[in-house]
Amino acid sequence: MTLTLTVSDDVRALAPGFTHVAVEAHGLVNGPSSEAGSALLDDAARRLAVRLNGRPPHEDPHMAAWRETYTAFGSKPSRTRNSAEALAKRALSGAGLPRINLLVDLYNAISVAHLIPVGGEDVDRIEGGMRLIRATGEEDFVTVAGGEETVEHPDAGEVVWRDDAGVTCRRWNWRQGPRTRLTERTTSGIFLLESLAPMPVAEVTAAAAELAELLAKFSPGADIAVRAPESSA
Protein backbone atom coordinates (compact mmCIF):
# COMPACT_ATOMS: atom_id res chain seq x y z
CA MET A 1 0.00 0.00 0.00
CA THR A 2 1.36 3.39 -0.99
CA LEU A 3 1.35 6.08 1.66
CA THR A 4 -0.23 9.34 0.50
CA LEU A 5 1.99 12.43 0.69
CA THR A 6 0.56 15.87 -0.07
CA VAL A 7 1.99 19.39 -0.02
CA SER A 8 -0.40 22.26 0.65
CA ASP A 9 -0.70 25.17 -1.77
CA ASP A 10 0.50 27.68 0.83
CA VAL A 11 3.70 25.69 1.37
CA ARG A 12 4.24 25.55 -2.40
CA ALA A 13 3.77 29.32 -2.54
CA LEU A 14 6.27 29.81 0.30
CA ALA A 15 8.92 27.62 -1.36
CA PRO A 16 8.36 27.37 -5.12
CA GLY A 17 11.72 25.61 -5.54
CA PHE A 18 10.80 22.75 -3.20
CA THR A 19 11.19 19.16 -4.42
CA HIS A 20 10.74 15.94 -2.50
CA VAL A 21 11.47 12.34 -3.39
CA ALA A 22 10.07 9.48 -1.31
CA VAL A 23 11.48 5.99 -0.90
CA GLU A 24 8.87 3.57 0.47
CA ALA A 25 10.05 0.20 1.76
CA HIS A 26 8.30 -2.83 3.21
CA GLY A 27 9.87 -5.96 4.65
CA LEU A 28 12.77 -4.08 6.20
CA VAL A 29 15.05 -5.61 8.81
CA ASN A 30 16.26 -3.10 11.37
CA GLY A 31 18.56 -3.54 14.34
CA PRO A 32 21.20 -1.79 16.44
CA SER A 33 23.89 0.31 14.82
CA SER A 34 26.51 -1.90 13.23
CA GLU A 35 30.11 -1.62 12.09
CA ALA A 36 28.90 -1.47 8.48
CA GLY A 37 26.48 1.35 9.23
CA SER A 38 29.12 3.19 11.22
CA ALA A 39 31.52 2.93 8.30
CA LEU A 40 28.90 4.49 6.02
CA LEU A 41 28.51 7.41 8.44
CA ASP A 42 32.28 7.93 8.55
CA ASP A 43 32.45 7.84 4.76
CA ALA A 44 29.57 10.33 4.55
CA ALA A 45 31.48 12.74 6.80
CA ARG A 46 34.49 12.47 4.49
CA ARG A 47 32.31 13.11 1.43
CA LEU A 48 30.80 16.14 3.15
CA ALA A 49 34.23 17.58 3.95
CA VAL A 50 35.21 17.29 0.28
CA ARG A 51 31.94 18.88 -0.78
CA LEU A 52 32.30 21.87 1.53
CA ASN A 53 36.05 22.31 0.94
CA GLY A 54 36.58 24.20 4.18
CA ARG A 55 33.33 26.18 4.19
CA PRO A 56 30.91 25.93 7.12
CA PRO A 57 27.70 24.06 6.19
CA HIS A 58 25.49 27.16 6.27
CA GLU A 59 27.51 28.71 3.41
CA ASP A 60 26.57 25.89 1.05
CA PRO A 61 23.99 27.29 -1.43
CA HIS A 62 21.47 24.57 -0.60
CA MET A 63 21.75 25.18 3.14
CA ALA A 64 21.53 28.94 2.53
CA ALA A 65 18.24 28.36 0.68
CA TRP A 66 16.86 26.38 3.62
CA ARG A 67 17.88 29.18 5.99
CA GLU A 68 16.01 31.72 3.85
CA THR A 69 12.93 29.49 3.82
CA TYR A 70 13.02 28.94 7.59
CA THR A 71 13.21 32.72 8.05
CA ALA A 72 10.24 33.14 5.70
CA PHE A 73 7.95 31.10 7.95
CA GLY A 74 9.16 32.73 11.15
CA SER A 75 11.85 30.36 12.46
CA LYS A 76 15.38 31.40 13.38
CA PRO A 77 17.62 29.18 11.25
CA SER A 78 20.72 29.68 13.40
CA ARG A 79 18.83 28.30 16.40
CA THR A 80 16.55 25.74 14.75
CA ARG A 81 18.63 24.36 11.89
CA ASN A 82 17.23 22.13 9.20
CA SER A 83 18.13 18.49 9.80
CA ALA A 84 20.86 18.33 7.15
CA GLU A 85 22.71 21.37 8.47
CA ALA A 86 22.46 20.12 12.05
CA LEU A 87 23.88 16.72 11.08
CA ALA A 88 26.59 18.33 8.96
CA LYS A 89 27.78 20.43 11.90
CA ARG A 90 28.01 17.29 14.03
CA ALA A 91 29.80 15.39 11.28
CA LEU A 92 32.50 18.06 11.10
CA SER A 93 32.85 18.43 14.88
CA GLY A 94 34.74 16.35 17.38
CA ALA A 95 31.45 14.78 18.49
CA GLY A 96 30.90 13.14 15.12
CA LEU A 97 27.64 11.67 13.88
CA PRO A 98 25.32 9.87 16.29
CA ARG A 99 24.67 6.16 15.92
CA ILE A 100 20.94 5.49 16.42
CA ASN A 101 19.92 2.25 14.74
CA LEU A 102 20.72 0.73 11.37
CA LEU A 103 17.90 2.32 9.33
CA VAL A 104 18.41 5.76 10.85
CA ASP A 105 22.17 5.47 10.32
CA LEU A 106 21.60 4.66 6.65
CA TYR A 107 19.43 7.67 5.93
CA ASN A 108 21.61 9.97 8.04
CA ALA A 109 24.60 8.90 5.94
CA ILE A 110 22.75 9.87 2.75
CA SER A 111 21.70 13.19 4.29
CA VAL A 112 25.26 14.11 5.24
CA ALA A 113 26.93 12.89 2.05
CA HIS A 114 24.52 14.84 -0.18
CA LEU A 115 23.69 17.69 2.24
CA ILE A 116 19.96 17.01 1.85
CA PRO A 117 17.41 16.83 4.67
CA VAL A 118 16.24 13.20 4.91
CA GLY A 119 13.60 11.88 7.29
CA GLY A 120 12.37 8.39 8.03
CA GLU A 121 8.93 7.46 9.39
CA ASP A 122 7.47 4.11 10.44
CA VAL A 123 4.59 3.55 8.02
CA ASP A 124 2.75 1.35 10.51
CA ARG A 125 2.66 4.20 13.03
CA ILE A 126 1.29 6.81 10.63
CA GLU A 127 -2.46 7.44 10.77
CA GLY A 128 -3.89 8.29 7.37
CA GLY A 129 -1.69 10.13 4.89
CA MET A 130 1.07 12.63 5.55
CA ARG A 131 0.62 16.30 4.73
CA LEU A 132 3.07 19.21 4.62
CA ILE A 133 1.15 22.26 5.78
CA ARG A 134 1.45 25.66 7.43
CA ALA A 135 0.19 25.13 10.97
CA THR A 136 -2.68 26.99 12.59
CA GLY A 137 -0.97 26.63 15.98
CA GLU A 138 -3.73 24.37 17.31
CA GLU A 139 -2.13 21.08 16.19
CA ASP A 140 -0.71 18.65 18.74
CA PHE A 141 2.94 17.61 18.65
CA VAL A 142 3.62 14.83 21.13
CA THR A 143 7.24 14.77 22.24
CA VAL A 144 9.32 13.88 25.30
CA ALA A 145 10.82 16.44 27.67
CA GLY A 146 12.64 15.56 30.87
CA GLY A 147 11.86 11.91 30.32
CA GLU A 148 8.10 12.49 30.24
CA GLU A 149 5.66 12.69 27.36
CA THR A 150 4.43 16.21 26.71
CA VAL A 151 2.28 17.96 24.10
CA GLU A 152 3.57 21.03 22.27
CA HIS A 153 1.90 23.17 19.64
CA PRO A 154 3.65 24.60 16.58
CA ASP A 155 3.70 28.31 15.94
CA ALA A 156 0.99 29.68 13.68
CA GLY A 157 2.34 29.67 10.14
CA GLU A 158 5.09 27.17 10.93
CA VAL A 159 5.65 24.52 8.25
CA VAL A 160 5.04 21.04 9.65
CA TRP A 161 4.50 17.48 8.50
CA ARG A 162 1.41 15.91 10.03
CA ASP A 163 -0.89 12.92 9.78
CA ASP A 164 -4.44 12.39 11.03
CA ALA A 165 -3.23 12.07 14.65
CA GLY A 166 -1.11 15.23 14.80
CA VAL A 167 2.24 16.75 13.87
CA THR A 168 4.99 14.25 13.06
CA CYS A 169 7.80 16.76 12.42
CA ARG A 170 8.10 20.41 13.45
CA ARG A 171 9.65 23.28 11.50
CA TRP A 172 9.58 21.32 8.26
CA ASN A 173 12.39 18.89 9.05
CA TRP A 174 13.84 20.20 12.31
CA ARG A 175 12.47 17.88 15.00
CA GLN A 176 10.71 14.56 14.50
CA GLY A 177 8.22 13.30 17.06
CA PRO A 178 8.82 9.95 18.76
CA ARG A 179 5.45 8.46 17.73
CA THR A 180 6.42 7.69 14.14
CA ARG A 181 10.20 7.40 14.33
CA LEU A 182 12.02 4.31 13.09
CA THR A 183 12.79 1.81 15.85
CA GLU A 184 14.48 -1.58 15.84
CA ARG A 185 10.99 -3.09 15.44
CA THR A 186 10.24 -1.15 12.25
CA THR A 187 9.52 -3.25 9.16
CA SER A 188 7.92 -0.63 6.88
CA GLY A 189 9.30 2.84 6.36
CA ILE A 190 8.86 5.97 4.27
CA PHE A 191 12.05 7.96 3.67
CA LEU A 192 11.62 11.54 2.50
CA LEU A 193 14.40 13.50 0.81
CA GLU A 194 13.72 17.24 0.57
CA SER A 195 15.49 19.85 -1.51
CA LEU A 196 15.19 23.48 -2.53
CA ALA A 197 16.52 25.37 -5.53
CA PRO A 198 19.37 25.73 -6.40
CA MET A 199 19.94 21.99 -5.83
CA PRO A 200 19.28 20.19 -9.13
CA VAL A 201 16.41 17.70 -9.03
CA ALA A 202 18.80 15.14 -10.52
CA GLU A 203 20.93 15.31 -7.37
CA VAL A 204 18.11 14.58 -4.92
CA THR A 205 16.94 11.81 -7.25
CA ALA A 206 20.44 10.29 -7.23
CA ALA A 207 20.53 10.49 -3.43
CA ALA A 208 17.19 8.64 -3.25
CA ALA A 209 18.51 5.93 -5.55
CA GLU A 210 21.60 5.54 -3.35
CA LEU A 211 19.42 5.20 -0.26
CA ALA A 212 17.25 2.59 -1.99
CA GLU A 213 20.38 0.59 -2.84
CA LEU A 214 21.53 0.68 0.78
CA LEU A 215 18.12 -0.42 2.03
CA ALA A 216 18.15 -3.32 -0.43
CA LYS A 217 21.66 -4.29 0.65
CA PHE A 218 20.84 -4.40 4.35
CA SER A 219 17.30 -5.78 3.95
CA PRO A 220 17.51 -8.37 1.15
CA GLY A 221 14.07 -9.20 -0.18
CA ALA A 222 12.47 -5.93 0.93
CA ASP A 223 9.91 -4.34 -1.39
CA ILE A 224 11.44 -0.91 -2.16
CA ALA A 225 10.01 1.77 -4.44
CA VAL A 226 11.46 5.17 -5.32
CA ARG A 227 8.75 7.63 -6.26
CA ALA A 228 9.19 10.21 -8.97
CA PRO A 229 10.25 13.66 -7.72
CA GLU A 230 7.41 16.01 -6.84
CA SER A 231 8.28 19.64 -7.36
CA SER A 232 6.63 22.95 -6.46
CA ALA A 233 8.27 24.73 -9.37
GROMACS .gro file of C-alpha atoms in nm:
model
  233
    1MET     CA    1   0.000   0.000   0.000
    2THR     CA    2   0.136   0.339  -0.099
    3LEU     CA    3   0.135   0.608   0.166
    4THR     CA    4  -0.023   0.934   0.050
    5LEU     CA    5   0.199   1.243   0.069
    6THR     CA    6   0.056   1.587  -0.007
    7VAL     CA    7   0.199   1.939  -0.002
    8SER     CA    8  -0.040   2.226   0.065
    9ASP     CA    9  -0.070   2.517  -0.177
   10ASP     CA   10   0.050   2.768   0.083
   11VAL     CA   11   0.370   2.569   0.137
   12ARG     CA   12   0.424   2.555  -0.240
   13ALA     CA   13   0.377   2.932  -0.254
   14LEU     CA   14   0.627   2.981   0.030
   15ALA     CA   15   0.892   2.762  -0.136
   16PRO     CA   16   0.836   2.737  -0.512
   17GLY     CA   17   1.172   2.561  -0.554
   18PHE     CA   18   1.080   2.275  -0.320
   19THR     CA   19   1.119   1.916  -0.442
   20HIS     CA   20   1.074   1.594  -0.250
   21VAL     CA   21   1.147   1.234  -0.339
   22ALA     CA   22   1.007   0.948  -0.131
   23VAL     CA   23   1.148   0.599  -0.090
   24GLU     CA   24   0.887   0.357   0.047
   25ALA     CA   25   1.005   0.020   0.176
   26HIS     CA   26   0.830  -0.283   0.321
   27GLY     CA   27   0.987  -0.596   0.465
   28LEU     CA   28   1.277  -0.408   0.620
   29VAL     CA   29   1.505  -0.561   0.881
   30ASN     CA   30   1.626  -0.310   1.137
   31GLY     CA   31   1.856  -0.354   1.434
   32PRO     CA   32   2.120  -0.179   1.644
   33SER     CA   33   2.389   0.031   1.482
   34SER     CA   34   2.651  -0.190   1.323
   35GLU     CA   35   3.011  -0.162   1.209
   36ALA     CA   36   2.890  -0.147   0.848
   37GLY     CA   37   2.648   0.135   0.923
   38SER     CA   38   2.912   0.319   1.122
   39ALA     CA   39   3.152   0.293   0.830
   40LEU     CA   40   2.890   0.449   0.602
   41LEU     CA   41   2.851   0.741   0.844
   42ASP     CA   42   3.228   0.793   0.855
   43ASP     CA   43   3.245   0.784   0.476
   44ALA     CA   44   2.957   1.033   0.455
   45ALA     CA   45   3.148   1.274   0.680
   46ARG     CA   46   3.449   1.247   0.449
   47ARG     CA   47   3.231   1.311   0.143
   48LEU     CA   48   3.080   1.614   0.315
   49ALA     CA   49   3.423   1.758   0.395
   50VAL     CA   50   3.521   1.729   0.028
   51ARG     CA   51   3.194   1.888  -0.078
   52LEU     CA   52   3.230   2.187   0.153
   53ASN     CA   53   3.605   2.231   0.094
   54GLY     CA   54   3.658   2.420   0.418
   55ARG     CA   55   3.333   2.618   0.419
   56PRO     CA   56   3.091   2.593   0.712
   57PRO     CA   57   2.770   2.406   0.619
   58HIS     CA   58   2.549   2.716   0.627
   59GLU     CA   59   2.751   2.871   0.341
   60ASP     CA   60   2.657   2.589   0.105
   61PRO     CA   61   2.399   2.729  -0.143
   62HIS     CA   62   2.147   2.457  -0.060
   63MET     CA   63   2.175   2.518   0.314
   64ALA     CA   64   2.153   2.894   0.253
   65ALA     CA   65   1.824   2.836   0.068
   66TRP     CA   66   1.686   2.638   0.362
   67ARG     CA   67   1.788   2.918   0.599
   68GLU     CA   68   1.601   3.172   0.385
   69THR     CA   69   1.293   2.949   0.382
   70TYR     CA   70   1.302   2.894   0.759
   71THR     CA   71   1.321   3.272   0.805
   72ALA     CA   72   1.024   3.314   0.570
   73PHE     CA   73   0.795   3.110   0.795
   74GLY     CA   74   0.916   3.273   1.115
   75SER     CA   75   1.185   3.036   1.246
   76LYS     CA   76   1.538   3.140   1.338
   77PRO     CA   77   1.762   2.918   1.125
   78SER     CA   78   2.072   2.968   1.340
   79ARG     CA   79   1.883   2.830   1.640
   80THR     CA   80   1.655   2.574   1.475
   81ARG     CA   81   1.863   2.436   1.189
   82ASN     CA   82   1.723   2.213   0.920
   83SER     CA   83   1.813   1.849   0.980
   84ALA     CA   84   2.086   1.833   0.715
   85GLU     CA   85   2.271   2.137   0.847
   86ALA     CA   86   2.246   2.012   1.205
   87LEU     CA   87   2.388   1.672   1.108
   88ALA     CA   88   2.659   1.833   0.896
   89LYS     CA   89   2.778   2.043   1.190
   90ARG     CA   90   2.801   1.729   1.403
   91ALA     CA   91   2.980   1.539   1.128
   92LEU     CA   92   3.250   1.806   1.110
   93SER     CA   93   3.285   1.843   1.488
   94GLY     CA   94   3.474   1.635   1.738
   95ALA     CA   95   3.145   1.478   1.849
   96GLY     CA   96   3.090   1.314   1.512
   97LEU     CA   97   2.764   1.167   1.388
   98PRO     CA   98   2.532   0.987   1.629
   99ARG     CA   99   2.467   0.616   1.592
  100ILE     CA  100   2.094   0.549   1.642
  101ASN     CA  101   1.992   0.225   1.474
  102LEU     CA  102   2.072   0.073   1.137
  103LEU     CA  103   1.790   0.232   0.933
  104VAL     CA  104   1.841   0.576   1.085
  105ASP     CA  105   2.217   0.547   1.032
  106LEU     CA  106   2.160   0.466   0.665
  107TYR     CA  107   1.943   0.767   0.593
  108ASN     CA  108   2.161   0.997   0.804
  109ALA     CA  109   2.460   0.890   0.594
  110ILE     CA  110   2.275   0.987   0.275
  111SER     CA  111   2.170   1.319   0.429
  112VAL     CA  112   2.526   1.411   0.524
  113ALA     CA  113   2.693   1.289   0.205
  114HIS     CA  114   2.452   1.484  -0.018
  115LEU     CA  115   2.369   1.769   0.224
  116ILE     CA  116   1.996   1.701   0.185
  117PRO     CA  117   1.741   1.683   0.467
  118VAL     CA  118   1.624   1.320   0.491
  119GLY     CA  119   1.360   1.188   0.729
  120GLY     CA  120   1.237   0.839   0.803
  121GLU     CA  121   0.893   0.746   0.939
  122ASP     CA  122   0.747   0.411   1.044
  123VAL     CA  123   0.459   0.355   0.802
  124ASP     CA  124   0.275   0.135   1.051
  125ARG     CA  125   0.266   0.420   1.303
  126ILE     CA  126   0.129   0.681   1.063
  127GLU     CA  127  -0.246   0.744   1.077
  128GLY     CA  128  -0.389   0.829   0.737
  129GLY     CA  129  -0.169   1.013   0.489
  130MET     CA  130   0.107   1.263   0.555
  131ARG     CA  131   0.062   1.630   0.473
  132LEU     CA  132   0.307   1.921   0.462
  133ILE     CA  133   0.115   2.226   0.578
  134ARG     CA  134   0.145   2.566   0.743
  135ALA     CA  135   0.019   2.513   1.097
  136THR     CA  136  -0.268   2.699   1.259
  137GLY     CA  137  -0.097   2.663   1.598
  138GLU     CA  138  -0.373   2.437   1.731
  139GLU     CA  139  -0.213   2.108   1.619
  140ASP     CA  140  -0.071   1.865   1.874
  141PHE     CA  141   0.294   1.761   1.865
  142VAL     CA  142   0.362   1.483   2.113
  143THR     CA  143   0.724   1.477   2.224
  144VAL     CA  144   0.932   1.388   2.530
  145ALA     CA  145   1.082   1.644   2.767
  146GLY     CA  146   1.264   1.556   3.087
  147GLY     CA  147   1.186   1.191   3.032
  148GLU     CA  148   0.810   1.249   3.024
  149GLU     CA  149   0.566   1.269   2.736
  150THR     CA  150   0.443   1.621   2.671
  151VAL     CA  151   0.228   1.796   2.410
  152GLU     CA  152   0.357   2.103   2.227
  153HIS     CA  153   0.190   2.317   1.964
  154PRO     CA  154   0.365   2.460   1.658
  155ASP     CA  155   0.370   2.831   1.594
  156ALA     CA  156   0.099   2.968   1.368
  157GLY     CA  157   0.234   2.967   1.014
  158GLU     CA  158   0.509   2.717   1.093
  159VAL     CA  159   0.565   2.452   0.825
  160VAL     CA  160   0.504   2.104   0.965
  161TRP     CA  161   0.450   1.748   0.850
  162ARG     CA  162   0.141   1.591   1.003
  163ASP     CA  163  -0.089   1.292   0.978
  164ASP     CA  164  -0.444   1.239   1.103
  165ALA     CA  165  -0.323   1.207   1.465
  166GLY     CA  166  -0.111   1.523   1.480
  167VAL     CA  167   0.224   1.675   1.387
  168THR     CA  168   0.499   1.425   1.306
  169CYS     CA  169   0.780   1.676   1.242
  170ARG     CA  170   0.810   2.041   1.345
  171ARG     CA  171   0.965   2.328   1.150
  172TRP     CA  172   0.958   2.132   0.826
  173ASN     CA  173   1.239   1.889   0.905
  174TRP     CA  174   1.384   2.020   1.231
  175ARG     CA  175   1.247   1.788   1.500
  176GLN     CA  176   1.071   1.456   1.450
  177GLY     CA  177   0.822   1.330   1.706
  178PRO     CA  178   0.882   0.995   1.876
  179ARG     CA  179   0.545   0.846   1.773
  180THR     CA  180   0.642   0.769   1.414
  181ARG     CA  181   1.020   0.740   1.433
  182LEU     CA  182   1.202   0.431   1.309
  183THR     CA  183   1.279   0.181   1.585
  184GLU     CA  184   1.448  -0.158   1.584
  185ARG     CA  185   1.099  -0.309   1.544
  186THR     CA  186   1.024  -0.115   1.225
  187THR     CA  187   0.952  -0.325   0.916
  188SER     CA  188   0.792  -0.063   0.688
  189GLY     CA  189   0.930   0.284   0.636
  190ILE     CA  190   0.886   0.597   0.427
  191PHE     CA  191   1.205   0.796   0.367
  192LEU     CA  192   1.162   1.154   0.250
  193LEU     CA  193   1.440   1.350   0.081
  194GLU     CA  194   1.372   1.724   0.057
  195SER     CA  195   1.549   1.985  -0.151
  196LEU     CA  196   1.519   2.348  -0.253
  197ALA     CA  197   1.652   2.537  -0.553
  198PRO     CA  198   1.937   2.573  -0.640
  199MET     CA  199   1.994   2.199  -0.583
  200PRO     CA  200   1.928   2.019  -0.913
  201VAL     CA  201   1.641   1.770  -0.903
  202ALA     CA  202   1.880   1.514  -1.052
  203GLU     CA  203   2.093   1.531  -0.737
  204VAL     CA  204   1.811   1.458  -0.492
  205THR     CA  205   1.694   1.181  -0.725
  206ALA     CA  206   2.044   1.029  -0.723
  207ALA     CA  207   2.053   1.049  -0.343
  208ALA     CA  208   1.719   0.864  -0.325
  209ALA     CA  209   1.851   0.593  -0.555
  210GLU     CA  210   2.160   0.554  -0.335
  211LEU     CA  211   1.942   0.520  -0.026
  212ALA     CA  212   1.725   0.259  -0.199
  213GLU     CA  213   2.038   0.059  -0.284
  214LEU     CA  214   2.153   0.068   0.078
  215LEU     CA  215   1.812  -0.042   0.203
  216ALA     CA  216   1.815  -0.332  -0.043
  217LYS     CA  217   2.166  -0.429   0.065
  218PHE     CA  218   2.084  -0.440   0.435
  219SER     CA  219   1.730  -0.578   0.395
  220PRO     CA  220   1.751  -0.837   0.115
  221GLY     CA  221   1.407  -0.920  -0.018
  222ALA     CA  222   1.247  -0.593   0.093
  223ASP     CA  223   0.991  -0.434  -0.139
  224ILE     CA  224   1.144  -0.091  -0.216
  225ALA     CA  225   1.001   0.177  -0.444
  226VAL     CA  226   1.146   0.517  -0.532
  227ARG     CA  227   0.875   0.763  -0.626
  228ALA     CA  228   0.919   1.021  -0.897
  229PRO     CA  229   1.025   1.366  -0.772
  230GLU     CA  230   0.741   1.601  -0.684
  231SER     CA  231   0.828   1.964  -0.736
  232SER     CA  232   0.663   2.295  -0.646
  233ALA     CA  233   0.827   2.473  -0.937
   0.00000   0.00000   0.00000
